[in-house]
PDB file of N, CA and C in Angstrom:
ATOM      1  N   MET T   1     -44.448  12.583 164.681  1.00  0.00           N
ATOM      2  CA  MET T   1     -45.443  13.480 165.238  1.00  0.00           C
ATOM      3  C   MET T   1     -45.274  13.602 166.758  1.00  0.00           C
ATOM      4  N   ILE T   2     -45.017  12.483 167.408  1.00  0.00           N
ATOM      5  CA  ILE T   2     -44.850  12.511 168.858  1.00  0.00           C
ATOM      6  C   ILE T   2     -43.592  13.272 169.234  1.00  0.00           C
ATOM      7  N   LYS T   3     -42.541  13.132 168.469  1.00  0.00           N
ATOM      8  CA  LYS T   3     -41.291  13.838 168.761  1.00  0.00           C
ATOM      9  C   LYS T   3     -41.491  15.355 168.690  1.00  0.00           C
ATOM     10  N   LEU T   4     -42.364  15.811 167.796  1.00  0.00           N
ATOM     11  CA  LEU T   4     -42.632  17.237 167.660  1.00  0.00           C
ATOM     12  C   LEU T   4     -43.214  17.792 168.960  1.00  0.00           C
ATOM     13  N   PHE T   5     -44.130  17.061 169.563  1.00  0.00           N
ATOM     14  CA  PHE T   5     -44.719  17.518 170.822  1.00  0.00           C
ATOM     15  C   PHE T   5     -43.684  17.554 171.927  1.00  0.00           C
ATOM     16  N   LYS T   6     -42.775  16.604 171.942  1.00  0.00           N
ATOM     17  CA  LYS T   6     -41.733  16.585 172.963  1.00  0.00           C
ATOM     18  C   LYS T   6     -40.793  17.766 172.801  1.00  0.00           C
ATOM     19  N   VAL T   7     -40.485  18.123 171.566  1.00  0.00           N
ATOM     20  CA  VAL T   7     -39.611  19.271 171.313  1.00  0.00           C
ATOM     21  C   VAL T   7     -40.284  20.551 171.796  1.00  0.00           C
ATOM     22  N   LYS T   8     -41.569  20.710 171.500  1.00  0.00           N
ATOM     23  CA  LYS T   8     -42.292  21.905 171.947  1.00  0.00           C
ATOM     24  C   LYS T   8     -42.367  21.955 173.466  1.00  0.00           C
ATOM     25  N   GLU T   9     -42.553  20.805 174.079  1.00  0.00           N
ATOM     26  CA  GLU T   9     -42.623  20.748 175.529  1.00  0.00           C
ATOM     27  C   GLU T   9     -41.291  21.149 176.155  1.00  0.00           C
ATOM     28  N   LYS T  10     -40.194  20.687 175.588  1.00  0.00           N
ATOM     29  CA  LYS T  10     -38.871  21.048 176.094  1.00  0.00           C
ATOM     30  C   LYS T  10     -38.595  22.537 175.910  1.00  0.00           C
ATOM     31  N   GLN T  11     -39.013  23.096 174.778  1.00  0.00           N
ATOM     32  CA  GLN T  11     -38.822  24.521 174.541  1.00  0.00           C
ATOM     33  C   GLN T  11     -39.605  25.341 175.558  1.00  0.00           C
ATOM     34  N   ARG T  12     -40.805  24.919 175.867  1.00  0.00           N
ATOM     35  CA  ARG T  12     -41.634  25.616 176.841  1.00  0.00           C
ATOM     36  C   ARG T  12     -40.981  25.558 178.233  1.00  0.00           C
ATOM     37  N   GLU T  13     -40.445  24.379 178.597  1.00  0.00           N
ATOM     38  CA  GLU T  13     -39.771  24.249 179.885  1.00  0.00           C
ATOM     39  C   GLU T  13     -38.528  25.123 179.960  1.00  0.00           C
ATOM     40  N   LEU T  14     -37.764  25.174 178.889  1.00  0.00           N
ATOM     41  CA  LEU T  14     -36.567  26.014 178.870  1.00  0.00           C
ATOM     42  C   LEU T  14     -36.921  27.489 178.996  1.00  0.00           C
ATOM     43  N   ALA T  15     -37.986  27.888 178.334  1.00  0.00           N
ATOM     44  CA  ALA T  15     -38.417  29.287 178.404  1.00  0.00           C
ATOM     45  C   ALA T  15     -38.852  29.640 179.824  1.00  0.00           C
ATOM     46  N   GLU T  16     -39.555  28.729 180.486  1.00  0.00           N
ATOM     47  CA  GLU T  16     -40.002  28.992 181.854  1.00  0.00           C
ATOM     48  C   GLU T  16     -38.819  29.057 182.806  1.00  0.00           C
ATOM     49  N   ASN T  17     -37.858  28.168 182.633  1.00  0.00           N
ATOM     50  CA  ASN T  17     -36.707  28.133 183.528  1.00  0.00           C
ATOM     51  C   ASN T  17     -35.777  29.320 183.319  1.00  0.00           C
ATOM     52  N   SER T  18     -35.656  29.784 182.101  1.00  0.00           N
ATOM     53  CA  SER T  18     -34.744  30.897 181.835  1.00  0.00           C
ATOM     54  C   SER T  18     -35.287  32.210 182.383  1.00  0.00           C
ATOM     55  N   ASN T  19     -36.571  32.422 182.314  1.00  0.00           N
ATOM     56  CA  ASN T  19     -37.165  33.666 182.803  1.00  0.00           C
ATOM     57  C   ASN T  19     -37.395  33.633 184.305  1.00  0.00           C
ATOM     58  N   GLY T  20     -37.679  32.462 184.819  1.00  0.00           N
ATOM     59  CA  GLY T  20     -38.032  32.367 186.224  1.00  0.00           C
ATOM     60  C   GLY T  20     -39.466  32.781 186.481  1.00  0.00           C
ATOM     61  N   LYS T  21     -40.188  33.085 185.439  1.00  0.00           N
ATOM     62  CA  LYS T  21     -41.584  33.506 185.541  1.00  0.00           C
ATOM     63  C   LYS T  21     -42.430  32.583 184.679  1.00  0.00           C
ATOM     64  N   PRO T  22     -43.712  32.439 185.015  1.00  0.00           N
ATOM     65  CA  PRO T  22     -44.582  31.664 184.132  1.00  0.00           C
ATOM     66  C   PRO T  22     -44.812  32.423 182.838  1.00  0.00           C
ATOM     67  N   PRO T  23     -45.164  31.745 181.762  1.00  0.00           N
ATOM     68  CA  PRO T  23     -45.391  32.441 180.492  1.00  0.00           C
ATOM     69  C   PRO T  23     -46.542  33.441 180.611  1.00  0.00           C
ATOM     70  N   VAL T  24     -46.446  34.520 179.857  1.00  0.00           N
ATOM     71  CA  VAL T  24     -47.448  35.579 179.883  1.00  0.00           C
ATOM     72  C   VAL T  24     -48.735  35.074 179.248  1.00  0.00           C
ATOM     73  N   LYS T  25     -49.853  35.361 179.920  1.00  0.00           N
ATOM     74  CA  LYS T  25     -51.153  34.938 179.405  1.00  0.00           C
ATOM     75  C   LYS T  25     -51.513  35.783 178.186  1.00  0.00           C
ATOM     76  N   LYS T  26     -51.914  35.121 177.120  1.00  0.00           N
ATOM     77  CA  LYS T  26     -52.324  35.848 175.922  1.00  0.00           C
ATOM     78  C   LYS T  26     -53.739  36.371 176.111  1.00  0.00           C
ATOM     79  N   GLN T  27     -53.979  37.558 175.592  1.00  0.00           N
ATOM     80  CA  GLN T  27     -55.303  38.155 175.694  1.00  0.00           C
ATOM     81  C   GLN T  27     -56.131  37.782 174.481  1.00  0.00           C
ATOM     82  N   SER T  28     -57.412  37.560 174.709  1.00  0.00           N
ATOM     83  CA  SER T  28     -58.309  37.257 173.598  1.00  0.00           C
ATOM     84  C   SER T  28     -58.650  38.551 172.864  1.00  0.00           C
ATOM     85  N   ALA T  29     -59.265  38.406 171.711  1.00  0.00           N
ATOM     86  CA  ALA T  29     -59.649  39.579 170.917  1.00  0.00           C
ATOM     87  C   ALA T  29     -60.651  40.434 171.680  1.00  0.00           C
ATOM     88  N   GLY T  30     -61.547  39.795 172.421  1.00  0.00           N
ATOM     89  CA  GLY T  30     -62.529  40.538 173.203  1.00  0.00           C
ATOM     90  C   GLY T  30     -61.886  41.350 174.304  1.00  0.00           C
ATOM     91  N   GLU T  31     -60.870  40.786 174.958  1.00  0.00           N
ATOM     92  CA  GLU T  31     -60.173  41.509 176.016  1.00  0.00           C
ATOM     93  C   GLU T  31     -59.389  42.693 175.457  1.00  0.00           C
ATOM     94  N   LEU T  32     -58.778  42.504 174.301  1.00  0.00           N
ATOM     95  CA  LEU T  32     -58.057  43.614 173.667  1.00  0.00           C
ATOM     96  C   LEU T  32     -59.011  44.748 173.301  1.00  0.00           C
ATOM     97  N   ARG T  33     -60.164  44.389 172.745  1.00  0.00           N
ATOM     98  CA  ARG T  33     -61.161  45.402 172.368  1.00  0.00           C
ATOM     99  C   ARG T  33     -61.698  46.120 173.598  1.00  0.00           C
ATOM    100  N   LEU T  34     -61.970  45.359 174.662  1.00  0.00           N
ATOM    101  CA  LEU T  34     -62.480  45.958 175.886  1.00  0.00           C
ATOM    102  C   LEU T  34     -61.459  46.902 176.503  1.00  0.00           C
ATOM    103  N   HIS T  35     -60.186  46.523 176.478  1.00  0.00           N
ATOM    104  CA  HIS T  35     -59.114  47.381 177.006  1.00  0.00           C
ATOM    105  C   HIS T  35     -59.049  48.690 176.225  1.00  0.00           C
ATOM    106  N   LYS T  36     -59.161  48.609 174.916  1.00  0.00           N
ATOM    107  CA  LYS T  36     -59.139  49.806 174.067  1.00  0.00           C
ATOM    108  C   LYS T  36     -60.351  50.696 174.355  1.00  0.00           C
ATOM    109  N   ASP T  37     -61.530  50.088 174.458  1.00  0.00           N
ATOM    110  CA  ASP T  37     -62.751  50.856 174.707  1.00  0.00           C
ATOM    111  C   ASP T  37     -62.731  51.528 176.076  1.00  0.00           C
ATOM    112  N   ILE T  38     -62.234  50.832 177.088  1.00  0.00           N
ATOM    113  CA  ILE T  38     -62.183  51.416 178.434  1.00  0.00           C
ATOM    114  C   ILE T  38     -61.197  52.576 178.484  1.00  0.00           C
ATOM    115  N   SER T  39     -60.081  52.432 177.782  1.00  0.00           N
ATOM    116  CA  SER T  39     -59.097  53.519 177.797  1.00  0.00           C
ATOM    117  C   SER T  39     -59.615  54.769 177.091  1.00  0.00           C
ATOM    118  N   GLU T  40     -60.513  54.603 176.128  1.00  0.00           N
ATOM    119  CA  GLU T  40     -61.066  55.746 175.395  1.00  0.00           C
ATOM    120  C   GLU T  40     -62.378  56.250 175.997  1.00  0.00           C
ATOM    121  N   LEU T  41     -62.840  55.618 177.069  1.00  0.00           N
ATOM    122  CA  LEU T  41     -64.132  55.937 177.655  1.00  0.00           C
ATOM    123  C   LEU T  41     -64.081  57.274 178.393  1.00  0.00           C
ATOM    124  N   ASN T  42     -65.017  58.144 178.090  1.00  0.00           N
ATOM    125  CA  ASN T  42     -65.142  59.433 178.767  1.00  0.00           C
ATOM    126  C   ASN T  42     -66.420  59.405 179.603  1.00  0.00           C
ATOM    127  N   LEU T  43     -66.264  59.092 180.887  1.00  0.00           N
ATOM    128  CA  LEU T  43     -67.417  59.016 181.777  1.00  0.00           C
ATOM    129  C   LEU T  43     -67.705  60.378 182.394  1.00  0.00           C
ATOM    130  N   PRO T  44     -68.988  60.730 182.539  1.00  0.00           N
ATOM    131  CA  PRO T  44     -69.306  61.965 183.266  1.00  0.00           C
ATOM    132  C   PRO T  44     -68.980  61.787 184.748  1.00  0.00           C
ATOM    133  N   LYS T  45     -69.001  62.883 185.497  1.00  0.00           N
ATOM    134  CA  LYS T  45     -68.614  62.820 186.905  1.00  0.00           C
ATOM    135  C   LYS T  45     -69.601  62.011 187.742  1.00  0.00           C
ATOM    136  N   THR T  46     -70.802  61.792 187.250  1.00  0.00           N
ATOM    137  CA  THR T  46     -71.793  61.027 188.005  1.00  0.00           C
ATOM    138  C   THR T  46     -71.661  59.520 187.793  1.00  0.00           C
ATOM    139  N   CYS T  47     -70.783  59.082 186.925  1.00  0.00           N
ATOM    140  CA  CYS T  47     -70.579  57.659 186.647  1.00  0.00           C
ATOM    141  C   CYS T  47     -69.152  57.260 186.985  1.00  0.00           C
ATOM    142  N   SER T  48     -69.022  56.032 187.453  1.00  0.00           N
ATOM    143  CA  SER T  48     -67.676  55.506 187.719  1.00  0.00           C
ATOM    144  C   SER T  48     -67.652  54.023 187.373  1.00  0.00           C
ATOM    145  N   ILE T  49     -66.479  53.540 187.048  1.00  0.00           N
ATOM    146  CA  ILE T  49     -66.288  52.139 186.712  1.00  0.00           C
ATOM    147  C   ILE T  49     -65.209  51.587 187.626  1.00  0.00           C
ATOM    148  N   SER T  50     -65.437  50.356 188.134  1.00  0.00           N
ATOM    149  CA  SER T  50     -64.449  49.727 189.018  1.00  0.00           C
ATOM    150  C   SER T  50     -64.292  48.265 188.618  1.00  0.00           C
ATOM    151  N   PHE T  51     -63.142  47.728 188.957  1.00  0.00           N
ATOM    152  CA  PHE T  51     -62.811  46.341 188.644  1.00  0.00           C
ATOM    153  C   PHE T  51     -62.579  45.604 189.956  1.00  0.00           C
ATOM    154  N   PRO T  52     -63.565  44.841 190.439  1.00  0.00           N
ATOM    155  CA  PRO T  52     -63.426  44.188 191.747  1.00  0.00           C
ATOM    156  C   PRO T  52     -62.318  43.140 191.795  1.00  0.00           C
ATOM    157  N   ASN T  53     -61.979  42.511 190.679  1.00  0.00           N
ATOM    158  CA  ASN T  53     -60.940  41.482 190.654  1.00  0.00           C
ATOM    159  C   ASN T  53     -59.590  42.029 190.212  1.00  0.00           C
ATOM    160  N   GLY T  54     -59.458  43.330 190.109  1.00  0.00           N
ATOM    161  CA  GLY T  54     -58.200  43.945 189.691  1.00  0.00           C
ATOM    162  C   GLY T  54     -58.223  44.285 188.210  1.00  0.00           C
ATOM    163  N   LYS T  55     -57.243  45.037 187.780  1.00  0.00           N
ATOM    164  CA  LYS T  55     -57.167  45.497 186.393  1.00  0.00           C
ATOM    165  C   LYS T  55     -56.841  44.382 185.411  1.00  0.00           C
ATOM    166  N   ASP T  56     -56.374  43.230 185.902  1.00  0.00           N
ATOM    167  CA  ASP T  56     -56.047  42.129 184.997  1.00  0.00           C
ATOM    168  C   ASP T  56     -57.294  41.429 184.481  1.00  0.00           C
ATOM    169  N   ASP T  57     -58.395  41.509 185.219  1.00  0.00           N
ATOM    170  CA  ASP T  57     -59.641  40.849 184.824  1.00  0.00           C
ATOM    171  C   ASP T  57     -60.616  41.904 184.302  1.00  0.00           C
ATOM    172  N   LEU T  58     -60.484  42.251 183.033  1.00  0.00           N
ATOM    173  CA  LEU T  58     -61.305  43.322 182.455  1.00  0.00           C
ATOM    174  C   LEU T  58     -62.731  42.884 182.143  1.00  0.00           C
ATOM    175  N   MET T  59     -62.975  41.595 182.061  1.00  0.00           N
ATOM    176  CA  MET T  59     -64.309  41.110 181.707  1.00  0.00           C
ATOM    177  C   MET T  59     -65.307  41.259 182.858  1.00  0.00           C
ATOM    178  N   ASN T  60     -64.832  41.451 184.083  1.00  0.00           N
ATOM    179  CA  ASN T  60     -65.702  41.628 185.244  1.00  0.00           C
ATOM    180  C   ASN T  60     -65.513  43.033 185.783  1.00  0.00           C
ATOM    181  N   PHE T  61     -66.537  43.847 185.632  1.00  0.00           N
ATOM    182  CA  PHE T  61     -66.449  45.229 186.098  1.00  0.00           C
ATOM    183  C   PHE T  61     -67.796  45.671 186.637  1.00  0.00           C
ATOM    184  N   GLU T  62     -67.785  46.761 187.398  1.00  0.00           N
ATOM    185  CA  GLU T  62     -68.988  47.342 187.969  1.00  0.00           C
ATOM    186  C   GLU T  62     -69.076  48.809 187.557  1.00  0.00           C
ATOM    187  N   VAL T  63     -70.242  49.208 187.097  1.00  0.00           N
ATOM    188  CA  VAL T  63     -70.483  50.604 186.729  1.00  0.00           C
ATOM    189  C   VAL T  63     -71.447  51.186 187.761  1.00  0.00           C
ATOM    190  N   THR T  64     -71.070  52.307 188.331  1.00  0.00           N
ATOM    191  CA  THR T  64     -71.896  52.983 189.322  1.00  0.00           C
ATOM    192  C   THR T  64     -72.383  54.293 188.727  1.00  0.00           C
ATOM    193  N   ILE T  65     -73.709  54.491 188.785  1.00  0.00           N
ATOM    194  CA  ILE T  65     -74.318  55.722 188.263  1.00  0.00           C
ATOM    195  C   ILE T  65     -74.976  56.443 189.428  1.00  0.00           C
ATOM    196  N   ARG T  66     -74.531  57.654 189.699  1.00  0.00           N
ATOM    197  CA  ARG T  66     -75.094  58.472 190.768  1.00  0.00           C
ATOM    198  C   ARG T  66     -75.733  59.722 190.152  1.00  0.00           C
ATOM    199  N   PRO T  67     -77.032  59.845 190.239  1.00  0.00           N
ATOM    200  CA  PRO T  67     -77.672  61.035 189.664  1.00  0.00           C
ATOM    201  C   PRO T  67     -77.253  62.291 190.433  1.00  0.00           C
ATOM    202  N   ASP T  68     -77.076  63.382 189.693  1.00  0.00           N
ATOM    203  CA  ASP T  68     -76.645  64.623 190.321  1.00  0.00           C
ATOM    204  C   ASP T  68     -77.818  65.505 190.724  1.00  0.00           C
ATOM    205  N   ASP T  69     -79.016  65.195 190.256  1.00  0.00           N
ATOM    206  CA  ASP T  69     -80.191  65.944 190.684  1.00  0.00           C
ATOM    207  C   ASP T  69     -81.411  65.042 190.562  1.00  0.00           C
ATOM    208  N   GLY T  70     -82.518  65.491 191.125  1.00  0.00           N
ATOM    209  CA  GLY T  70     -83.760  64.744 191.013  1.00  0.00           C
ATOM    210  C   GLY T  70     -84.083  63.972 192.285  1.00  0.00           C
ATOM    211  N   TYR T  71     -85.076  63.120 192.193  1.00  0.00           N
ATOM    212  CA  TYR T  71     -85.608  62.388 193.329  1.00  0.00           C
ATOM    213  C   TYR T  71     -84.590  61.410 193.919  1.00  0.00           C
ATOM    214  N   TYR T  72     -83.794  60.760 193.084  1.00  0.00           N
ATOM    215  CA  TYR T  72     -82.858  59.718 193.542  1.00  0.00           C
ATOM    216  C   TYR T  72     -81.508  60.266 194.002  1.00  0.00           C
ATOM    217  N   LEU T  73     -81.371  61.569 194.081  1.00  0.00           N
ATOM    218  CA  LEU T  73     -80.123  62.159 194.570  1.00  0.00           C
ATOM    219  C   LEU T  73     -79.942  61.775 196.019  1.00  0.00           C
TER     220      LEU T  73
END
């Protein structure tokens, strides 16, 4: 059992060294769903969505609603 973990550890090290990059972070099911929903989102011109931490962090976003008429314009 212990040897199995060592083999996996060596494979992970070889993969990191061969690419020169850290392994790609896997997305959770919630992040995949949120990415799909945001890409299909049709916002009116009075609404906007922004990601303060960049597009990689989809779980943290800000929605801005600006009324186009009325008292709060």
